[in-house]
Every structure is written in C-alpha cells, then in structure tokens.
Short mmCIF file of N, CA and C in Angstrom, two decimals:
data_model
loop_
_atom_site.label_atom_id
_atom_site.label_comp_id
_atom_site.label_asym_id
_atom_site.label_seq_id
_atom_site.Cartn_x
_atom_site.Cartn_y
_atom_site.Cartn_z
N UNK A 25 76.71 65.08 4.59
CA UNK A 25 76.49 65.99 3.48
C UNK A 25 75.00 66.15 3.19
N UNK A 26 74.28 65.01 3.18
CA UNK A 26 72.84 65.06 2.90
C UNK A 26 72.12 65.89 3.96
N UNK A 27 72.54 65.77 5.22
CA UNK A 27 71.92 66.54 6.29
C UNK A 27 72.16 68.03 6.08
N UNK A 28 73.34 68.41 5.61
CA UNK A 28 73.62 69.82 5.33
C UNK A 28 72.71 70.35 4.23
N UNK A 29 72.49 69.55 3.21
CA UNK A 29 71.60 69.97 2.12
C UNK A 29 70.17 70.13 2.61
N UNK A 30 69.72 69.22 3.47
CA UNK A 30 68.37 69.32 4.02
C UNK A 30 68.24 70.57 4.87
N UNK A 31 69.22 70.82 5.73
CA UNK A 31 69.18 72.02 6.57
C UNK A 31 69.23 73.28 5.73
N UNK A 32 70.05 73.29 4.68
CA UNK A 32 70.11 74.45 3.79
C UNK A 32 68.76 74.68 3.13
N UNK A 33 68.12 73.61 2.64
CA UNK A 33 66.81 73.74 1.99
C UNK A 33 65.77 74.28 2.98
N UNK A 34 65.77 73.77 4.22
CA UNK A 34 64.82 74.27 5.22
C UNK A 34 65.08 75.74 5.51
N UNK A 35 66.35 76.13 5.57
CA UNK A 35 66.70 77.53 5.77
C UNK A 35 66.24 78.37 4.60
N UNK A 36 66.49 77.92 3.39
CA UNK A 36 66.14 78.64 2.17
C UNK A 36 64.64 78.83 2.04
N UNK A 37 63.87 77.82 2.40
CA UNK A 37 62.42 77.89 2.22
C UNK A 37 61.69 78.37 3.46
N UNK A 38 62.44 78.78 4.47
CA UNK A 38 61.78 79.22 5.69
C UNK A 38 61.14 78.07 6.45
N UNK A 39 61.60 76.85 6.19
CA UNK A 39 61.08 75.68 6.87
C UNK A 39 59.81 75.13 6.25
N UNK A 40 59.38 75.72 5.16
CA UNK A 40 58.14 75.25 4.52
C UNK A 40 58.37 73.89 3.88
N UNK A 41 57.56 72.96 4.24
CA UNK A 41 57.67 71.62 3.66
C UNK A 41 56.83 71.53 2.40
N UNK A 42 57.30 70.79 1.46
CA UNK A 42 56.54 70.55 0.25
C UNK A 42 55.78 69.25 0.47
N UNK A 43 54.45 69.34 0.49
CA UNK A 43 53.64 68.15 0.74
C UNK A 43 53.31 67.46 -0.57
N UNK A 44 52.84 66.21 -0.50
CA UNK A 44 52.51 65.48 -1.72
C UNK A 44 51.45 66.16 -2.57
N UNK A 45 50.56 66.94 -1.93
CA UNK A 45 49.51 67.60 -2.69
C UNK A 45 49.90 69.02 -3.12
N UNK A 46 51.17 69.34 -3.01
CA UNK A 46 51.64 70.66 -3.45
C UNK A 46 51.48 70.76 -4.95
N UNK A 47 51.10 71.94 -5.45
CA UNK A 47 50.87 72.04 -6.90
C UNK A 47 52.15 71.76 -7.69
N UNK A 48 51.97 71.35 -8.89
CA UNK A 48 53.13 71.11 -9.76
C UNK A 48 53.88 72.41 -9.94
N UNK A 49 55.15 72.36 -9.66
CA UNK A 49 56.03 73.51 -9.86
C UNK A 49 57.09 73.05 -10.85
N UNK A 50 57.21 73.76 -11.95
CA UNK A 50 58.19 73.39 -12.97
C UNK A 50 59.61 73.63 -12.47
N UNK A 51 60.60 73.03 -13.09
CA UNK A 51 61.99 73.31 -12.71
C UNK A 51 62.32 74.81 -12.79
N UNK A 52 61.82 75.51 -13.80
CA UNK A 52 62.08 76.95 -13.90
C UNK A 52 61.40 77.73 -12.78
N UNK A 53 60.19 77.33 -12.41
CA UNK A 53 59.50 78.00 -11.30
C UNK A 53 60.24 77.76 -9.99
N UNK A 54 60.68 76.54 -9.78
CA UNK A 54 61.45 76.23 -8.57
C UNK A 54 62.74 77.05 -8.55
N UNK A 55 63.40 77.15 -9.70
CA UNK A 55 64.64 77.92 -9.77
C UNK A 55 64.38 79.39 -9.47
N UNK A 56 63.30 79.94 -10.00
CA UNK A 56 62.97 81.35 -9.73
C UNK A 56 62.72 81.56 -8.25
N UNK A 57 61.96 80.68 -7.63
CA UNK A 57 61.70 80.74 -6.20
C UNK A 57 63.02 80.73 -5.41
N UNK A 58 63.91 79.82 -5.76
CA UNK A 58 65.19 79.71 -5.07
C UNK A 58 66.07 80.94 -5.31
N UNK A 59 66.09 81.45 -6.53
CA UNK A 59 66.89 82.64 -6.84
C UNK A 59 66.41 83.85 -6.04
N UNK A 60 65.10 84.02 -5.94
CA UNK A 60 64.57 85.15 -5.17
C UNK A 60 64.96 85.03 -3.71
N UNK A 61 64.81 83.84 -3.14
CA UNK A 61 65.17 83.68 -1.73
C UNK A 61 66.67 83.80 -1.50
N UNK A 62 67.48 83.32 -2.42
CA UNK A 62 68.93 83.49 -2.31
C UNK A 62 69.28 84.97 -2.34
N UNK A 63 68.64 85.71 -3.22
CA UNK A 63 68.87 87.16 -3.30
C UNK A 63 68.45 87.84 -2.00
N UNK A 64 67.30 87.48 -1.48
CA UNK A 64 66.84 88.08 -0.22
C UNK A 64 67.81 87.76 0.92
N UNK A 65 68.25 86.51 1.00
CA UNK A 65 69.20 86.13 2.05
C UNK A 65 70.51 86.91 1.93
N UNK A 66 70.95 87.17 0.70
CA UNK A 66 72.19 87.92 0.49
C UNK A 66 72.06 89.36 0.97
N UNK A 67 70.83 89.84 1.10
CA UNK A 67 70.56 91.20 1.58
C UNK A 67 70.23 91.22 3.07
N UNK A 68 70.34 90.07 3.72
CA UNK A 68 70.05 89.99 5.15
C UNK A 68 68.56 89.88 5.46
N UNK A 69 67.78 89.51 4.47
CA UNK A 69 66.33 89.36 4.67
C UNK A 69 65.98 87.89 4.78
N UNK A 70 64.79 87.65 5.30
CA UNK A 70 64.34 86.27 5.46
C UNK A 70 63.88 85.68 4.13
N UNK A 71 64.05 84.38 4.01
CA UNK A 71 63.47 83.65 2.88
C UNK A 71 61.96 83.63 3.06
N UNK A 72 61.25 83.53 1.95
CA UNK A 72 59.79 83.51 1.97
C UNK A 72 59.33 82.11 1.59
N UNK A 73 58.45 81.50 2.39
CA UNK A 73 57.97 80.16 2.05
C UNK A 73 57.15 80.15 0.76
N UNK A 74 57.23 79.05 0.05
CA UNK A 74 56.44 78.86 -1.15
C UNK A 74 54.99 78.60 -0.76
N UNK A 75 54.08 79.26 -1.44
CA UNK A 75 52.65 79.19 -1.14
C UNK A 75 51.89 78.41 -2.21
N UNK A 76 51.08 77.48 -1.78
CA UNK A 76 50.22 76.74 -2.71
C UNK A 76 49.24 77.69 -3.39
N UNK A 77 48.57 78.52 -2.59
CA UNK A 77 47.55 79.42 -3.13
C UNK A 77 48.15 80.45 -4.08
N UNK A 78 49.22 81.10 -3.66
CA UNK A 78 49.81 82.14 -4.51
C UNK A 78 50.48 81.54 -5.75
N UNK A 79 50.99 80.32 -5.64
CA UNK A 79 51.53 79.66 -6.83
C UNK A 79 50.42 79.37 -7.83
N UNK A 80 49.28 78.95 -7.33
CA UNK A 80 48.12 78.72 -8.22
C UNK A 80 47.77 80.00 -8.96
N UNK A 81 47.70 81.12 -8.24
CA UNK A 81 47.37 82.41 -8.86
C UNK A 81 48.44 82.80 -9.87
N UNK A 82 49.71 82.63 -9.51
CA UNK A 82 50.81 82.99 -10.41
C UNK A 82 50.78 82.15 -11.69
N UNK A 83 50.58 80.86 -11.55
CA UNK A 83 50.55 79.99 -12.72
C UNK A 83 49.37 80.32 -13.63
N UNK A 84 48.22 80.55 -13.04
CA UNK A 84 47.04 80.91 -13.83
C UNK A 84 47.26 82.24 -14.53
N UNK A 85 47.84 83.21 -13.81
CA UNK A 85 48.01 84.53 -14.43
C UNK A 85 49.07 84.51 -15.53
N UNK A 86 50.15 83.77 -15.34
CA UNK A 86 51.16 83.68 -16.40
C UNK A 86 50.54 83.10 -17.68
N UNK A 87 49.71 82.09 -17.52
CA UNK A 87 49.05 81.49 -18.70
C UNK A 87 48.03 82.47 -19.30
N UNK A 88 47.27 83.16 -18.46
CA UNK A 88 46.30 84.14 -18.96
C UNK A 88 47.02 85.25 -19.73
N UNK A 89 48.14 85.72 -19.20
CA UNK A 89 48.91 86.76 -19.91
C UNK A 89 49.37 86.26 -21.27
N UNK A 90 49.91 85.05 -21.31
CA UNK A 90 50.43 84.51 -22.57
C UNK A 90 49.32 84.34 -23.60
N UNK A 91 48.20 83.87 -23.17
CA UNK A 91 47.13 83.55 -24.11
C UNK A 91 46.21 84.72 -24.45
N UNK A 92 46.13 85.73 -23.57
CA UNK A 92 45.11 86.75 -23.77
C UNK A 92 45.57 88.20 -23.67
N UNK A 93 46.74 88.45 -23.13
CA UNK A 93 47.17 89.84 -22.92
C UNK A 93 47.71 90.45 -24.20
N UNK A 94 47.27 91.64 -24.47
CA UNK A 94 47.78 92.43 -25.59
C UNK A 94 48.44 93.67 -25.00
N UNK A 95 49.74 93.81 -25.22
CA UNK A 95 50.44 94.96 -24.67
C UNK A 95 49.87 96.24 -25.25
N UNK A 96 49.58 97.17 -24.35
CA UNK A 96 49.02 98.46 -24.77
C UNK A 96 49.41 99.51 -23.75
N UNK A 97 49.12 100.75 -24.07
CA UNK A 97 49.37 101.84 -23.13
C UNK A 97 48.26 101.90 -22.09
N UNK A 98 47.16 101.23 -22.38
CA UNK A 98 45.99 101.31 -21.51
C UNK A 98 46.10 100.39 -20.29
N UNK A 99 46.35 99.12 -20.49
CA UNK A 99 46.37 98.13 -19.41
C UNK A 99 47.74 97.47 -19.33
N UNK A 100 48.28 97.33 -18.11
CA UNK A 100 49.59 96.69 -18.00
C UNK A 100 49.45 95.21 -17.64
N UNK A 101 50.57 94.56 -17.36
CA UNK A 101 50.57 93.10 -17.15
C UNK A 101 49.90 92.65 -15.86
N UNK A 102 49.49 93.55 -15.00
CA UNK A 102 48.75 93.15 -13.80
C UNK A 102 47.26 93.03 -14.09
N UNK A 103 46.88 93.23 -15.34
CA UNK A 103 45.49 93.11 -15.77
C UNK A 103 45.11 91.65 -15.95
N UNK A 104 43.80 91.39 -15.93
CA UNK A 104 43.27 90.04 -16.11
C UNK A 104 42.24 90.06 -17.22
N UNK A 105 42.27 89.04 -18.06
CA UNK A 105 41.36 88.96 -19.21
C UNK A 105 39.95 88.53 -18.80
N UNK A 106 39.08 88.52 -19.78
CA UNK A 106 37.70 88.02 -19.60
C UNK A 106 37.62 86.52 -19.85
N UNK A 107 38.75 85.88 -20.08
CA UNK A 107 38.77 84.48 -20.54
C UNK A 107 38.97 83.46 -19.43
N UNK A 108 38.50 83.74 -18.23
CA UNK A 108 38.68 82.78 -17.16
C UNK A 108 37.61 82.91 -16.10
N UNK A 109 37.72 82.09 -15.07
CA UNK A 109 36.76 82.08 -13.97
C UNK A 109 37.17 83.10 -12.90
N UNK A 110 37.33 84.34 -13.31
CA UNK A 110 37.71 85.43 -12.42
C UNK A 110 37.10 86.71 -12.98
N UNK A 111 37.16 87.76 -12.20
CA UNK A 111 36.68 89.07 -12.65
C UNK A 111 37.77 89.71 -13.49
N UNK A 112 37.42 90.11 -14.70
CA UNK A 112 38.41 90.76 -15.55
C UNK A 112 38.65 92.19 -15.05
N UNK A 113 39.83 92.71 -15.32
CA UNK A 113 40.13 94.08 -14.92
C UNK A 113 41.32 94.60 -15.71
N UNK A 114 41.36 95.91 -15.84
CA UNK A 114 42.45 96.61 -16.52
C UNK A 114 43.25 97.35 -15.46
N UNK A 115 44.46 96.89 -15.22
CA UNK A 115 45.32 97.54 -14.23
C UNK A 115 46.17 98.57 -14.96
N UNK A 116 46.06 99.82 -14.53
CA UNK A 116 46.76 100.91 -15.20
C UNK A 116 47.99 101.34 -14.41
N UNK A 117 48.92 101.96 -15.10
CA UNK A 117 50.17 102.39 -14.47
C UNK A 117 49.98 103.40 -13.35
N UNK A 118 48.82 104.08 -13.30
CA UNK A 118 48.59 105.06 -12.24
C UNK A 118 48.15 104.39 -10.93
N UNK A 119 47.96 103.09 -10.93
CA UNK A 119 47.62 102.29 -9.74
C UNK A 119 46.33 102.76 -9.06
N UNK A 120 45.40 103.34 -9.82
CA UNK A 120 44.17 103.86 -9.22
C UNK A 120 43.19 102.77 -8.83
N UNK A 121 43.35 101.56 -9.33
CA UNK A 121 42.48 100.45 -8.94
C UNK A 121 43.33 99.27 -8.46
N UNK A 122 43.97 99.41 -7.29
CA UNK A 122 44.85 98.34 -6.83
C UNK A 122 44.11 97.04 -6.51
N UNK A 123 42.81 97.13 -6.26
CA UNK A 123 42.05 95.90 -5.96
C UNK A 123 42.06 94.94 -7.13
N UNK A 124 42.28 95.44 -8.33
CA UNK A 124 42.40 94.58 -9.51
C UNK A 124 43.48 93.53 -9.26
N UNK A 125 44.55 93.93 -8.58
CA UNK A 125 45.63 93.00 -8.24
C UNK A 125 45.39 92.38 -6.87
N UNK A 126 45.19 93.21 -5.87
CA UNK A 126 45.15 92.74 -4.50
C UNK A 126 44.13 91.63 -4.25
N UNK A 127 42.99 91.69 -4.94
CA UNK A 127 41.90 90.75 -4.67
C UNK A 127 42.02 89.40 -5.37
N UNK A 128 42.89 89.28 -6.35
CA UNK A 128 42.94 88.04 -7.13
C UNK A 128 43.29 86.80 -6.31
N UNK A 129 44.22 86.85 -5.36
CA UNK A 129 44.50 85.63 -4.59
C UNK A 129 43.27 85.10 -3.83
N UNK A 130 42.46 86.00 -3.30
CA UNK A 130 41.24 85.55 -2.61
C UNK A 130 40.23 85.01 -3.61
N UNK A 131 40.05 85.73 -4.70
CA UNK A 131 39.07 85.34 -5.72
C UNK A 131 39.41 83.99 -6.36
N UNK A 132 40.67 83.76 -6.63
CA UNK A 132 41.08 82.55 -7.37
C UNK A 132 41.44 81.39 -6.46
N UNK A 133 42.08 81.68 -5.32
CA UNK A 133 42.63 80.58 -4.51
C UNK A 133 42.20 80.60 -3.04
N UNK A 134 41.31 81.53 -2.66
CA UNK A 134 40.87 81.58 -1.28
C UNK A 134 41.92 82.09 -0.30
N UNK A 135 42.95 82.75 -0.82
CA UNK A 135 44.00 83.33 0.03
C UNK A 135 43.46 84.64 0.60
N UNK A 136 43.23 84.68 1.90
CA UNK A 136 42.47 85.77 2.51
C UNK A 136 43.34 86.95 2.95
N UNK A 137 44.14 87.44 2.05
CA UNK A 137 44.99 88.60 2.30
C UNK A 137 45.35 89.19 0.94
N UNK A 138 45.58 90.49 0.88
CA UNK A 138 45.95 91.08 -0.42
C UNK A 138 47.21 90.44 -1.00
N UNK A 139 47.25 90.35 -2.31
CA UNK A 139 48.42 89.84 -3.01
C UNK A 139 49.10 90.94 -3.79
N UNK A 140 50.41 90.86 -3.88
CA UNK A 140 51.21 91.84 -4.61
C UNK A 140 52.01 91.09 -5.67
N UNK A 141 51.94 91.57 -6.89
CA UNK A 141 52.50 90.83 -8.02
C UNK A 141 53.61 91.60 -8.72
N UNK A 142 54.61 90.85 -9.16
CA UNK A 142 55.58 91.37 -10.11
C UNK A 142 55.52 90.46 -11.33
N UNK A 143 55.64 91.05 -12.51
CA UNK A 143 55.49 90.28 -13.74
C UNK A 143 56.62 90.64 -14.71
N UNK A 144 56.99 89.67 -15.53
CA UNK A 144 58.08 89.82 -16.49
C UNK A 144 57.68 89.17 -17.80
N UNK A 145 58.10 89.79 -18.91
CA UNK A 145 57.84 89.24 -20.23
C UNK A 145 59.13 89.31 -21.05
N UNK A 146 59.35 88.25 -21.84
CA UNK A 146 60.45 88.24 -22.80
C UNK A 146 59.94 87.59 -24.07
N UNK A 147 60.27 88.17 -25.20
CA UNK A 147 59.71 87.70 -26.48
C UNK A 147 60.10 86.26 -26.84
N UNK A 148 61.20 85.77 -26.30
CA UNK A 148 61.62 84.40 -26.62
C UNK A 148 61.11 83.42 -25.56
N UNK A 149 61.46 83.67 -24.32
CA UNK A 149 61.04 82.82 -23.20
C UNK A 149 61.39 83.53 -21.90
N UNK A 150 60.57 83.35 -20.90
CA UNK A 150 60.84 83.91 -19.58
C UNK A 150 61.77 82.95 -18.84
N UNK A 151 62.98 83.38 -18.60
CA UNK A 151 63.96 82.57 -17.87
C UNK A 151 64.15 83.14 -16.47
N UNK A 152 64.29 82.29 -15.45
CA UNK A 152 64.37 82.75 -14.07
C UNK A 152 65.45 83.79 -13.81
N UNK A 153 66.68 83.54 -14.28
CA UNK A 153 67.79 84.46 -14.01
C UNK A 153 67.52 85.83 -14.62
N UNK A 154 67.03 85.84 -15.85
CA UNK A 154 66.77 87.11 -16.54
C UNK A 154 65.63 87.87 -15.87
N UNK A 155 64.59 87.17 -15.47
CA UNK A 155 63.47 87.82 -14.79
C UNK A 155 63.96 88.51 -13.53
N UNK A 156 64.72 87.79 -12.71
CA UNK A 156 65.21 88.38 -11.46
C UNK A 156 66.09 89.59 -11.74
N UNK A 157 66.98 89.51 -12.71
CA UNK A 157 67.86 90.64 -13.02
C UNK A 157 67.06 91.87 -13.47
N UNK A 158 66.03 91.66 -14.28
CA UNK A 158 65.19 92.78 -14.71
C UNK A 158 64.46 93.38 -13.51
N UNK A 159 63.91 92.55 -12.65
CA UNK A 159 63.20 93.06 -11.47
C UNK A 159 64.14 93.81 -10.54
N UNK A 160 65.37 93.35 -10.40
CA UNK A 160 66.33 94.04 -9.53
C UNK A 160 66.64 95.44 -10.06
N UNK A 161 66.55 95.63 -11.37
CA UNK A 161 66.86 96.93 -11.98
C UNK A 161 65.65 97.85 -12.08
N UNK A 162 64.48 97.34 -11.81
CA UNK A 162 63.24 98.12 -11.88
C UNK A 162 62.87 98.59 -10.47
N UNK A 163 62.89 99.89 -10.20
CA UNK A 163 62.63 100.37 -8.84
C UNK A 163 61.35 99.83 -8.20
N UNK A 164 60.26 99.81 -8.93
CA UNK A 164 59.00 99.34 -8.37
C UNK A 164 59.01 97.86 -8.04
N UNK A 165 59.55 97.06 -8.95
CA UNK A 165 59.61 95.61 -8.73
C UNK A 165 60.63 95.27 -7.64
N UNK A 166 61.76 95.97 -7.66
CA UNK A 166 62.80 95.72 -6.67
C UNK A 166 62.30 96.05 -5.26
N UNK A 167 61.46 97.08 -5.15
CA UNK A 167 60.91 97.45 -3.85
C UNK A 167 60.10 96.29 -3.26
N UNK A 168 59.33 95.62 -4.09
CA UNK A 168 58.54 94.47 -3.61
C UNK A 168 59.47 93.32 -3.23
N UNK A 169 60.41 92.99 -4.11
CA UNK A 169 61.34 91.87 -3.88
C UNK A 169 62.18 92.05 -2.62
N UNK A 170 62.67 93.26 -2.42
CA UNK A 170 63.68 93.51 -1.38
C UNK A 170 63.15 94.31 -0.19
N UNK A 171 61.83 94.43 -0.09
CA UNK A 171 61.22 95.18 1.01
C UNK A 171 61.79 96.59 1.15
N UNK A 172 61.85 97.29 0.05
CA UNK A 172 62.27 98.69 0.04
C UNK A 172 61.02 99.56 0.05
N UNK A 173 61.13 100.85 0.45
CA UNK A 173 59.96 101.72 0.43
C UNK A 173 59.30 101.71 -0.94
N UNK A 174 58.01 101.65 -1.01
CA UNK A 174 57.01 101.71 0.07
C UNK A 174 56.66 100.34 0.67
N UNK A 175 57.43 99.31 0.39
CA UNK A 175 57.15 97.96 0.89
C UNK A 175 58.07 97.56 2.05
N UNK A 176 58.74 98.53 2.65
CA UNK A 176 59.69 98.21 3.72
C UNK A 176 58.99 97.68 4.97
N UNK A 177 57.71 97.98 5.16
CA UNK A 177 56.98 97.46 6.32
C UNK A 177 56.27 96.14 6.02
N UNK A 178 56.30 95.72 4.77
CA UNK A 178 55.63 94.46 4.40
C UNK A 178 56.37 93.28 5.04
N UNK A 179 55.60 92.35 5.53
CA UNK A 179 56.16 91.15 6.14
C UNK A 179 55.71 89.95 5.31
N UNK A 180 56.45 89.70 4.22
CA UNK A 180 56.05 88.64 3.30
C UNK A 180 56.14 87.29 3.99
N UNK A 181 55.03 86.57 4.02
CA UNK A 181 54.98 85.24 4.64
C UNK A 181 54.66 84.16 3.62
N UNK A 182 54.44 84.57 2.37
CA UNK A 182 54.10 83.60 1.33
C UNK A 182 54.50 84.15 -0.03
N UNK A 183 54.96 83.25 -0.90
CA UNK A 183 55.33 83.63 -2.26
C UNK A 183 54.85 82.53 -3.21
N UNK A 184 54.32 82.97 -4.34
CA UNK A 184 53.91 82.04 -5.38
C UNK A 184 54.60 82.38 -6.68
N UNK A 185 54.96 81.37 -7.45
CA UNK A 185 55.68 81.58 -8.71
C UNK A 185 54.97 80.88 -9.86
N UNK A 186 54.99 81.54 -11.00
CA UNK A 186 54.43 80.94 -12.20
C UNK A 186 55.22 81.38 -13.42
N UNK A 187 55.59 80.45 -14.26
CA UNK A 187 56.25 80.76 -15.53
C UNK A 187 55.51 79.99 -16.61
N UNK A 188 55.10 80.72 -17.63
CA UNK A 188 54.44 80.08 -18.77
C UNK A 188 54.94 80.75 -20.04
N UNK A 189 55.74 80.02 -20.78
CA UNK A 189 56.32 80.48 -22.04
C UNK A 189 57.04 81.81 -21.87
N UNK A 190 56.45 82.92 -22.31
CA UNK A 190 57.13 84.22 -22.31
C UNK A 190 56.92 85.04 -21.04
N UNK A 191 56.14 84.53 -20.09
CA UNK A 191 55.79 85.31 -18.90
C UNK A 191 56.25 84.63 -17.62
N UNK A 192 56.77 85.43 -16.71
CA UNK A 192 57.09 84.98 -15.35
C UNK A 192 56.34 85.91 -14.40
N UNK A 193 55.69 85.31 -13.41
CA UNK A 193 54.87 86.06 -12.47
C UNK A 193 55.19 85.56 -11.07
N UNK A 194 55.35 86.51 -10.14
CA UNK A 194 55.56 86.15 -8.73
C UNK A 194 54.58 86.96 -7.89
N UNK A 195 53.94 86.27 -6.96
CA UNK A 195 53.00 86.91 -6.03
C UNK A 195 53.55 86.83 -4.62
N UNK A 196 53.33 87.90 -3.86
CA UNK A 196 53.75 87.99 -2.47
C UNK A 196 52.53 88.27 -1.60
N UNK A 197 52.52 87.71 -0.39
CA UNK A 197 51.43 87.96 0.54
C UNK A 197 51.93 87.99 1.97
N UNK A 198 51.15 88.63 2.83
CA UNK A 198 51.53 88.78 4.23
C UNK A 198 50.84 87.78 5.16
N UNK A 199 50.14 86.83 4.60
CA UNK A 199 49.49 85.80 5.39
C UNK A 199 50.15 84.45 5.08
N UNK A 200 50.41 83.68 6.13
CA UNK A 200 50.95 82.34 5.90
C UNK A 200 49.93 81.53 5.13
N UNK A 201 50.41 80.72 4.24
CA UNK A 201 49.54 79.85 3.45
C UNK A 201 49.47 78.51 4.17
N UNK A 202 48.28 78.10 4.51
CA UNK A 202 48.10 76.82 5.17
C UNK A 202 47.94 75.76 4.10
N UNK A 203 48.92 74.88 4.02
CA UNK A 203 48.92 73.84 2.98
C UNK A 203 48.07 72.67 3.43
#
C-alpha cells in the first residue's frame, strides 16, 4: 500500500522530489497544488512539478496583495506594490504591460523564464477548493490552468503556489526549476 502511495505521489508531482531545502509550503498551499494537478490529470494533461522559485514568488505576492493591494478599476491583482524588494507596477486589464507579470519570477527568484499568474481573493479566507472552482469558471484563468487557447501551446514545467489569508496565487512557467 505504501508503495502505491509513493508511486501515486510521484505521478501526481511529475516525479519532482521535495528536498530538505524546499521552501515551507503550508497545508493549504500543498492542497491547492494537488487539486490543480488532479484537475489537470482528469483532463488528460500532465501534472506540473512544484517549483521552489515560483513558490517563492507566489508566497511573496500573496502576502504583498494582502498587505498592500487596494482593489480599484485601475490596477488588478497582478500588480505589485512599492513595499518590497522588487519593481512596483500596475497591471491593467488591457494587458498592455505583460512584463509587469512575466518578469517577476526572474526579478524575485532568478527563474529565467516568463511567469504566468492566476490570483484569487475572498473576503473571509482563500481556500484551495474555492480558488480552483472560481478559476475553472473564469475563461482567462481556466485557459492558463487547462492549457486552453491562447495557452494551448504552453508547456508548463513548473508551478508555484502561495496562499496568504484572503489571497491565493499560482504561478506557471515553461522552464524546469532546478532545486
């Protein structure tokens, strides 16, 4: 039985091993990671390995959103505040400055490939199951999660998860993360 569980976990994580120096991942973050991969597998897609670098970016961004983001019509949740060791930016719904998002994994964690983010907010608490259900119902977020157009050619090789109080953030990348 134990061997079956180990094989299932290796299948679910794409064979990615969790090393002793892997960043702290909360039970909710782990659950979100597993839910996303279970959903992808149910659609006939590959599981995405957990990334140290993208998890760092996700955790930092979830905390930045909670502590500094003010919902407005001007900047959406892919924006970054001036309150950290990164370049601040206002990400708008027209997607005219995608580098605001794409460049953050390199800037924050040295991940040398563009990053793609989905974000979720709930006034009480960001729970993994609810975040995934909302993303599945949102065409733009679902496209990233499920490799639908315009992300059907994306080959996700890394995923990072972060949940902090009311925010859940997931980052996807096309470069393997070397742990």
